[in-house]
XYZ file of C-alpha atoms in Angstrom:
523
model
C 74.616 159.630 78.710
C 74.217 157.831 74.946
C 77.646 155.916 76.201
C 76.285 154.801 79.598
C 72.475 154.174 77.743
C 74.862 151.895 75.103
C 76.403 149.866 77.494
C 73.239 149.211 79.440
C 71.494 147.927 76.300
C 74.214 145.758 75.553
C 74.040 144.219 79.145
C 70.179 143.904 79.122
C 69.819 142.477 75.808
C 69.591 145.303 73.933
C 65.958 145.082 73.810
C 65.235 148.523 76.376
C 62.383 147.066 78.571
C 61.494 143.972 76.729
C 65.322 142.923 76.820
C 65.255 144.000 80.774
C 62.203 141.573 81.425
C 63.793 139.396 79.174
C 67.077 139.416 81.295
C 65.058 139.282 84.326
C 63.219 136.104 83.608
C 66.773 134.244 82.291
C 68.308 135.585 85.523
C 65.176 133.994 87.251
C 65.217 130.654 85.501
C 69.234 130.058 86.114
C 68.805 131.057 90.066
C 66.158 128.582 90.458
C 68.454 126.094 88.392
C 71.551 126.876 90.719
C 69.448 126.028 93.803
C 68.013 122.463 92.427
C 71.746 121.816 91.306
C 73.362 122.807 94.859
C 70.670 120.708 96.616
C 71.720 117.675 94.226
C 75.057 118.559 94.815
C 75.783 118.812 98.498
C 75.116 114.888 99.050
C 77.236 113.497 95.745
C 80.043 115.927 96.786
C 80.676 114.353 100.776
C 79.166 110.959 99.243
C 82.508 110.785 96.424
C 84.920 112.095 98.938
C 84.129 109.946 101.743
C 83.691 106.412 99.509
C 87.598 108.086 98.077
C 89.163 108.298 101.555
C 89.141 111.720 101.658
C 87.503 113.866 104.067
C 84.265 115.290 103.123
C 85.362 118.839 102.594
C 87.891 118.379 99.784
C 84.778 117.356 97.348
C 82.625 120.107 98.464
C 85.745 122.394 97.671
C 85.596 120.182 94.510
C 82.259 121.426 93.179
C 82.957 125.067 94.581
C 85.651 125.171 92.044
C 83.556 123.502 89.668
C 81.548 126.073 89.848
C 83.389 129.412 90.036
C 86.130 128.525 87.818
C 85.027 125.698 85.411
C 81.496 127.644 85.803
C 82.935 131.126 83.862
C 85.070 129.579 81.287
C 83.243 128.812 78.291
C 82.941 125.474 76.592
C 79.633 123.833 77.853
C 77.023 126.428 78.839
C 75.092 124.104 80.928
C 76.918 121.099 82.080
C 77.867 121.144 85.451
C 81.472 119.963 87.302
C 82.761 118.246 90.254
C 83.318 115.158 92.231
C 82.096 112.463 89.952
C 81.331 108.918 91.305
C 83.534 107.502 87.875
C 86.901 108.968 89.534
C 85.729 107.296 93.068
C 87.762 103.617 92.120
C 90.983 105.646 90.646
C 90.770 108.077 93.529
C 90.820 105.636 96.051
C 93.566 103.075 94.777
C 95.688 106.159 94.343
C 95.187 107.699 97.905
C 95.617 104.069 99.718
C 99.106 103.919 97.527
C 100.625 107.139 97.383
C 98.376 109.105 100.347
C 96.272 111.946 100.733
C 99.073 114.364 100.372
C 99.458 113.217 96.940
C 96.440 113.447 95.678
C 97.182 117.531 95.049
C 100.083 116.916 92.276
C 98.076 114.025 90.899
C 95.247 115.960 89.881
C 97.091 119.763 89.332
C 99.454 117.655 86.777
C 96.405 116.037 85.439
C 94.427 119.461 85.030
C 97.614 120.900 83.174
C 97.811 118.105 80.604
C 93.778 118.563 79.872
C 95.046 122.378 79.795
C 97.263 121.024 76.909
C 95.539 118.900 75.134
C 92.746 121.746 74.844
C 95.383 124.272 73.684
C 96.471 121.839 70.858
C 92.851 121.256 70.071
C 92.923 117.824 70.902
C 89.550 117.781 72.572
C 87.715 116.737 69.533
C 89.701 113.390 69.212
C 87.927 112.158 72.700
C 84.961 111.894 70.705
C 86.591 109.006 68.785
C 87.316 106.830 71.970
C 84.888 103.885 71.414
C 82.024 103.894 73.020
C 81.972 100.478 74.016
C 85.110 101.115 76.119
C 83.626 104.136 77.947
C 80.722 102.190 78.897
C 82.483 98.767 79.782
C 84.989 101.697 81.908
C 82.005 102.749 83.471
C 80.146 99.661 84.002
C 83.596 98.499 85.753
C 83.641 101.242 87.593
C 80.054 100.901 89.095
C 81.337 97.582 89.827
C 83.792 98.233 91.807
C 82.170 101.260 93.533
C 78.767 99.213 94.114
C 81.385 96.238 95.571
C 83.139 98.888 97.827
C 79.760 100.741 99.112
C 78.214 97.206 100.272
C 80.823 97.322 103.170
C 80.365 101.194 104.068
C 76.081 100.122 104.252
C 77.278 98.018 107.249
C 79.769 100.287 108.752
C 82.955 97.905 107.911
C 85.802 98.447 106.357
C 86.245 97.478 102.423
C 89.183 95.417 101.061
C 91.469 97.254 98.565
C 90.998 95.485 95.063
C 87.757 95.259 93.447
C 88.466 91.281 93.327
C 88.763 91.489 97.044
C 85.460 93.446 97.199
C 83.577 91.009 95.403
C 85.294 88.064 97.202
C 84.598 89.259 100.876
C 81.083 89.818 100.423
C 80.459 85.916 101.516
C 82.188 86.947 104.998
C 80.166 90.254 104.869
C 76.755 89.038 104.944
C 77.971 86.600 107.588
C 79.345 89.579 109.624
C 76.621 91.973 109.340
C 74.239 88.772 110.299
C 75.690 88.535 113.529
C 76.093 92.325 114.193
C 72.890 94.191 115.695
C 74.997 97.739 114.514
C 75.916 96.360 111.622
C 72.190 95.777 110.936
C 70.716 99.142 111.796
C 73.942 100.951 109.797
C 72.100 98.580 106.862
C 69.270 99.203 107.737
C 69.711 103.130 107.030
C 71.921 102.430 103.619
C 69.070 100.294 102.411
C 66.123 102.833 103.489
C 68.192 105.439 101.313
C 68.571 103.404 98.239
C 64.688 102.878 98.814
C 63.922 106.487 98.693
C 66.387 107.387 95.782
C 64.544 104.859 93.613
C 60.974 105.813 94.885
C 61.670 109.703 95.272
C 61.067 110.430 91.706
C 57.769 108.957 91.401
C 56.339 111.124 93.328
C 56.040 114.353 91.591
C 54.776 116.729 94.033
C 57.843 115.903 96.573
C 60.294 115.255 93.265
C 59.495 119.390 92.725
C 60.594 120.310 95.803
C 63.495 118.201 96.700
C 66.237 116.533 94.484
C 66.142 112.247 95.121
C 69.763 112.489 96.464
C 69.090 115.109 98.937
C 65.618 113.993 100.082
C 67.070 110.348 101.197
C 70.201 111.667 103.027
C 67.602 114.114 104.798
C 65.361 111.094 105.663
C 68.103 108.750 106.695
C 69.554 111.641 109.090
C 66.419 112.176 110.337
C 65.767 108.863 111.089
C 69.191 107.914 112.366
C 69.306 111.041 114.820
C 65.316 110.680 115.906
C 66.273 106.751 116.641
C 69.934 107.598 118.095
C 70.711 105.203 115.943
C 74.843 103.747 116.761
C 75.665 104.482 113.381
C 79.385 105.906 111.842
C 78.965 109.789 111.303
C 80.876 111.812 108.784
C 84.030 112.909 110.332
C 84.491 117.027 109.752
C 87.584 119.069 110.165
C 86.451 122.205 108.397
C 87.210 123.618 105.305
C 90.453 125.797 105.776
C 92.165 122.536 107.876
C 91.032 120.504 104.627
C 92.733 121.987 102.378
C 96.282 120.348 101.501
C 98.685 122.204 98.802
C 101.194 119.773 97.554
C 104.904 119.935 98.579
C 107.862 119.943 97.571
C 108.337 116.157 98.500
C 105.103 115.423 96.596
C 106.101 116.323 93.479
C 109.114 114.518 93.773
C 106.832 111.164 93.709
C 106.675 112.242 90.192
C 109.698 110.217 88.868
C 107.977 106.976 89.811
C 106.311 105.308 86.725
C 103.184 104.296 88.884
C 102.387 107.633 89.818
C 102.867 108.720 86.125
C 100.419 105.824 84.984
C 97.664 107.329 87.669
C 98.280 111.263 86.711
C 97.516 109.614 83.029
C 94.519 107.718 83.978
C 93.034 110.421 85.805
C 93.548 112.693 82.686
C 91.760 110.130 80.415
C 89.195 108.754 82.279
C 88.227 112.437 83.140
C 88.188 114.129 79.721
C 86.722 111.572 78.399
C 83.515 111.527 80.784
C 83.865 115.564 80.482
C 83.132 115.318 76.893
C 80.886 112.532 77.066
C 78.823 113.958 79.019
C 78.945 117.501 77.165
C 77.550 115.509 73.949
C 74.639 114.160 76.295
C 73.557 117.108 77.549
C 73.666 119.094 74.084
C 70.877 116.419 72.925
C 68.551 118.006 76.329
C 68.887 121.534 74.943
C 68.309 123.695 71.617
C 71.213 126.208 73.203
C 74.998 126.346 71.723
C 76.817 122.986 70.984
C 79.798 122.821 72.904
C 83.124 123.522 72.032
C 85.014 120.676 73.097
C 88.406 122.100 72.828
C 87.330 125.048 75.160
C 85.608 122.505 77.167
C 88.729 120.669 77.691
C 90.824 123.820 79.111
C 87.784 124.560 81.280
C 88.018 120.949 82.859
C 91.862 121.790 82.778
C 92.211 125.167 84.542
C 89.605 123.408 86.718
C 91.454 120.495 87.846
C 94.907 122.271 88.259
C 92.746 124.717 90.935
C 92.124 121.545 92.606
C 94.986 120.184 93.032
C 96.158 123.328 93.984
C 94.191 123.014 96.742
C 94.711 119.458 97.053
C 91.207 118.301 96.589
C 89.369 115.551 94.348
C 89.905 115.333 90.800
C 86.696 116.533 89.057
C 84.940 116.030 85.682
C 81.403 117.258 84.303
C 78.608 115.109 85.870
C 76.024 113.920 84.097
C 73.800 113.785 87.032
C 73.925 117.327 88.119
C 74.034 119.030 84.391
C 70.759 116.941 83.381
C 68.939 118.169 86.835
C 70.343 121.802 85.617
C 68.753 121.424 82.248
C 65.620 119.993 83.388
C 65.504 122.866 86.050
C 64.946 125.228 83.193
C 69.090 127.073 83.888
C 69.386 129.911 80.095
C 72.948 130.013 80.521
C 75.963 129.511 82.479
C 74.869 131.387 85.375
C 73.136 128.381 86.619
C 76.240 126.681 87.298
C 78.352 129.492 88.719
C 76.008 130.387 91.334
C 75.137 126.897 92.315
C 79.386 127.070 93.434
C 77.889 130.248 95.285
C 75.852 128.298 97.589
C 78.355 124.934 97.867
C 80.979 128.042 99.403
C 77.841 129.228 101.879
C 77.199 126.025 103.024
C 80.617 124.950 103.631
C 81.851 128.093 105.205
C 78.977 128.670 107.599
C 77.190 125.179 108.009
C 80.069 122.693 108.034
C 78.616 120.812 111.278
C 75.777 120.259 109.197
C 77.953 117.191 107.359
C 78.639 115.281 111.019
C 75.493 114.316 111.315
C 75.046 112.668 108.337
C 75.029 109.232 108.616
C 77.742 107.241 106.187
C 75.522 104.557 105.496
C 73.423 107.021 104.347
C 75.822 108.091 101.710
C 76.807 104.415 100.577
C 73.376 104.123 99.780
C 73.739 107.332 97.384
C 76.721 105.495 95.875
C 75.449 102.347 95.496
C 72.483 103.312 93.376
C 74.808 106.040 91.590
C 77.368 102.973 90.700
C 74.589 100.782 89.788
C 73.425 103.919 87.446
C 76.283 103.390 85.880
C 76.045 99.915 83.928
C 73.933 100.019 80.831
C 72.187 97.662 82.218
C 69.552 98.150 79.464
C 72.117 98.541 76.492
C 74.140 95.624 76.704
C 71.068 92.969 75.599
C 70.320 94.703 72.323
C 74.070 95.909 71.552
C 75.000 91.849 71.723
C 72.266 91.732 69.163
C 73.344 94.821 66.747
C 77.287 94.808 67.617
C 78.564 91.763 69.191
C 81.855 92.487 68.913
C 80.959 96.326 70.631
C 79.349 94.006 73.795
C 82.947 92.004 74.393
C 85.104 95.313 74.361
C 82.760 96.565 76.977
C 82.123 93.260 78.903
C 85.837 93.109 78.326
C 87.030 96.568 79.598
C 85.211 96.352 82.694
C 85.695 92.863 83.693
C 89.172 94.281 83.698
C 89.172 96.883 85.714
C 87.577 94.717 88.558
C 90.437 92.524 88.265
C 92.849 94.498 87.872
C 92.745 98.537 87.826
C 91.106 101.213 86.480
C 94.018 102.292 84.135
C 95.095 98.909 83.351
C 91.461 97.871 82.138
C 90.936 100.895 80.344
C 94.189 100.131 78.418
C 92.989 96.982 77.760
C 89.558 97.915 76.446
C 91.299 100.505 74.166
C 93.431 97.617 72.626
C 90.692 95.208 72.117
C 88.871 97.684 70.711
C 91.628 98.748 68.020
C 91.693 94.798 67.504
C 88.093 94.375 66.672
C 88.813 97.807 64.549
C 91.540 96.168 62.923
C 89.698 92.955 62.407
C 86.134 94.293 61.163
C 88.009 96.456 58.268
C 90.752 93.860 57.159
C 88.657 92.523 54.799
C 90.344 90.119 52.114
C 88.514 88.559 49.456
C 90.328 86.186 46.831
C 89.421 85.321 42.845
C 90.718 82.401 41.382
C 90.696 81.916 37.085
C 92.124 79.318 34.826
C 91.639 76.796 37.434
C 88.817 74.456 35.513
C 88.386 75.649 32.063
C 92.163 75.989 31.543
C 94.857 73.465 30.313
C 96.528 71.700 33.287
C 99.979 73.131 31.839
C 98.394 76.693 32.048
C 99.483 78.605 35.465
C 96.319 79.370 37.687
C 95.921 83.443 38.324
C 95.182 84.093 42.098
C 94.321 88.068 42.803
C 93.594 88.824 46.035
C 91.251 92.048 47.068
C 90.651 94.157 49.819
C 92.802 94.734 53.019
C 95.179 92.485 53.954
C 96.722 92.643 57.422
C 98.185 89.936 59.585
C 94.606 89.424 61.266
C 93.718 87.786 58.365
C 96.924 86.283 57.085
C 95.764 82.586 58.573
C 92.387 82.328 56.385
C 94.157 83.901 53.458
C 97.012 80.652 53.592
C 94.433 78.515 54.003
C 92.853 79.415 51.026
C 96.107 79.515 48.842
C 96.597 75.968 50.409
C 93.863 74.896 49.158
C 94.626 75.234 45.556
C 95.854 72.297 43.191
C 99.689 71.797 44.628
C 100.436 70.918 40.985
C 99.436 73.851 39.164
C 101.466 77.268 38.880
C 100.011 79.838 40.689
C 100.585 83.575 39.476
C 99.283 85.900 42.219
C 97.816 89.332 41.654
C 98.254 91.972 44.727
C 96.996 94.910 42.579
C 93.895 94.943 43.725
C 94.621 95.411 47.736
C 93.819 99.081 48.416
C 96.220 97.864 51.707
C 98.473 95.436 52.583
C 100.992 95.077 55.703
C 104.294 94.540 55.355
C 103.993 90.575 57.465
C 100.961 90.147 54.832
C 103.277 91.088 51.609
C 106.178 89.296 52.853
C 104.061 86.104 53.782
C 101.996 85.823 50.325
C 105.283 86.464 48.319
C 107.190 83.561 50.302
C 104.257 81.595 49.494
C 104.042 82.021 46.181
C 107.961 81.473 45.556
C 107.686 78.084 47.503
C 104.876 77.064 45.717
C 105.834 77.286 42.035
C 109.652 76.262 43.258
C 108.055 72.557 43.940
C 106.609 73.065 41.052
C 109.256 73.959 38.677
C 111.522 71.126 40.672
C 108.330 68.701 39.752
C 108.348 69.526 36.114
C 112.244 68.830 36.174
C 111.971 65.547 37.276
C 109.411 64.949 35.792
C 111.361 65.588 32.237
C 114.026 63.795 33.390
C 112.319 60.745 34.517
C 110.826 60.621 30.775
C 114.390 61.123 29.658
C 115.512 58.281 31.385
C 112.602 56.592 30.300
C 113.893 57.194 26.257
C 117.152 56.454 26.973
C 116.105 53.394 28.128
C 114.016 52.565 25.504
C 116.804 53.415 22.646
C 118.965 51.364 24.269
C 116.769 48.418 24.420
C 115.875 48.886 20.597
C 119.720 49.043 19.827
C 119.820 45.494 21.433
């Protein structure tokens, strides 16, 4: 009996009946949680993997892994994974290349090098990736997602690259003009992003139902009460879903394209992981999270998935906010809100086919456009202008070219403006007035010299009396590259060379001069 009384303390709280009510009310307070999160959950899951050309039930199987194996691992107590709208671009491009087939070694590979990087404790170094070029990644991914989703509103099908997106749309609007079906699919797409934007002001109905789920409700409503000629989500149930990769899969692994996408995915999705982990510790006074633990969570998370070959999946911000603000104590939340995603998919898959697609563009499109900082980017061009070009950099880049392509490029402009902002060189000139012309002029040259300033610093060498002898001073550069050092001691050579070959002829021409003025006297 005092072992079996111990052990129930321990589970309760160790509080006898205050830690019991105490227990009770947490248990209370994360079931209510779970069921706000599932609710949000159930239309961003099918919305992702339908805009990804997937079917619907590989991201529902997505967040049911979120939830029951990212959900028990510890890391983030209260942020919540799965199908994330950021991944939507990548996932896309990669399917339309490679195939659906694929996708399972993409994102099991992926999930194994997060597994990694989280066993080396490399988690931590995500939170040096600049911020500009997460934002400009996301902004370019809303983009592209917002481009791709304006085609799904009318029931048509979207070009490939984001460049083609944005250059169709003329044609588009000229197509769904002359379409009556293209107009009504609008019609519903539009009524959705209508209620997702109105929703939350109204507090009463913003208690009972998430945004997300209220508009898909309304627009399948609607659609079915009207019999409207809409596209439906296609379903295929959850067991046919489900896709392990082959043998002939992982062979696709030699090619360096599918190596570039199994690194993108990594990135892209740690880095929103733990981005979104430092958001939601500022909603909560609970434990910080542990991003190395974090980052095996996403890991053993992601190589489930591909396991089962469904969509890659990070921590969304959407869904871990509405589980905060739900009042969730602890990690339960999350776990169970996998619980209900595996209810409804097992016994209520029909449920999905009658939800119209436009319906879920709509979702997308006001998720994508939820991703620009639209409100940032005015006063960070006022603070840190050369933070606003990385990010209007990074994502004009990824609509022109890719998603891992822009990112790279964001990361290297942003190591440039790095490089540039701290390679400051400063130079002091003495002996240049109040010293005799014969005197050499001392040039010492301060700060951090790199080749990103090597151009200004010449110039200002340049500018110095071409008749003088210039001693420079590198002592005081706390660092200097090895194109800098080379370049300034070149310099410096060439410059008192002419000037020692100056004075020679000079002292020879008043030689000659002597010469010629003995002889003359001798005459």
């Amino acid at each position: 009996m005092p072992l079996q009384k111990t052990l129930l303390n321990r589970f309760r709280g160790a509080g006898g009946a205050d830690g019991s009510s105490a227990r009770a009310g947490t248990f209370r307070a994360d079931f209510t949680a779970s069921l706000v999160v599932f609710l949000v959950a159930v239309p961003l899951c099918v919305g992702v993997a339908v805009a990804s050309g997937v079917p619907a039930e590989l991201g529902l199987i997505t967040g049911i892994v979120g939830g029951l194996v990212t959900g028990f691992l510890p890391g983030s107590s209260l942020q919540v994974s799965g199908p994330a709208a950021g991944l939507t671009v990548l996932v896309y491009e990669a399917v339309a290349e490679y195939g659906v087939a694929a996708l399972g070694v993409l994102v099991l590979m992926s999930g194994l090098l997060q597994l990694a990087m989280g066993v080396l404790r490399l988690g931590r170094w995500f939170r040096a990736i600049s911020v500009a070029v997460v934002q400009g990644m996301l902004a370019g991914i809303g983009l592209v997602l917002i481009a791709g989703q304006l085609y799904a509103l009318a029931d048509v099908k979207a070009p490939s690259s984001g460049l083609g997106k944005l250059g169709g749309l003329p044609g588009l609007i000229a197509d769904v003009a002359g379409s009556d079906t293209a107009m009504k699919a609008l019609a519903v797409g539009v009524g959705t992003i209508a209620v997702l934007v109105l929703w939350p002001r109204w507090k009463p109905g913003a208690r009972v139902l998430p945004a997300p789920l209220a508009a898909v409700a309304l627009a399948t409503l609607a659609t079915a009460g009207m019999d409207l000629p809409v596209a439906r989500v296609e379903v295929q149930g959850l067991l046919d879903a489900v896709q392990p990769p082959g043998g002939s899969e992982f062979a696709q692994l030699a090619e360096i394209g599918v190596i570039g996408t199994v690194l993108a995915f990594t990135l892209i999705a740690s880095a929103e992981s733990l981005f979104s982990a430092a958001a939601v510790d500022r909603l909560h006074d609970g434990p910080r999270t542990d991003y190395d633990k974090e980052l095996i969570a996403q890991g053993a998370g992601n190589a489930v998935c591909g396991a089962l070959g469904a969509l890659p999946m990070t921590a969304v911000i959407v869904r871990s906010a509405a589980n905060v603000q739900a009042g969730a104590k602890t990690k339960a939340s999350r776990v169970l809100h996998g619980v209900w995603l595996l209810v409804f998919a097992v016994l209520f898959p029909s449920a999905l086919g009658v939800i119209p697609v436009a319906a879920l563009a709509g979702v997308l499109v006001h998720a994508g456009w939820k991703l620009i900082p639209t409100k940032d980017l005015v006063p960070l061009w006022r603070t840190h202008r050369g933070e606003a070009v990385v990010l209007v950099v990074t994502s004009s880049a990824i609509v022109v070219t890719n998603m891992f392509e822009g990112v790279i490029i964001g990361l290297l402009m942003a190591v440039a403006k790095s490089a540039w902002e701290t390679s400051h060189v400063h130079v002091e000139v003495t002996g240049l007035k109040d010293a005799p012309e014969d005197r050499p002029v001392r040039v010492q040259v301060l700060g951090n010299a790199t080749f990103l300033r090597l151009p200004k610093l010449l110039d200002e060498l340049e500018a110095l009396p071409h008749e003088r002898e210039v001693r420079l001073d590198l002592s005081g550069l706390r660092h200097v590259d090895h194109a800098c050092e080379m370049a300034l001691a070149t310099w410096a050579e060439r410059h008192n060379a002419v000037i020692s070959r100056d004075s020679a002829a000079d002292a020879a021409d008043a030689a000659d001069t002597a010469n010629t003025a003995d002889e003359r006297a001798l005459a």
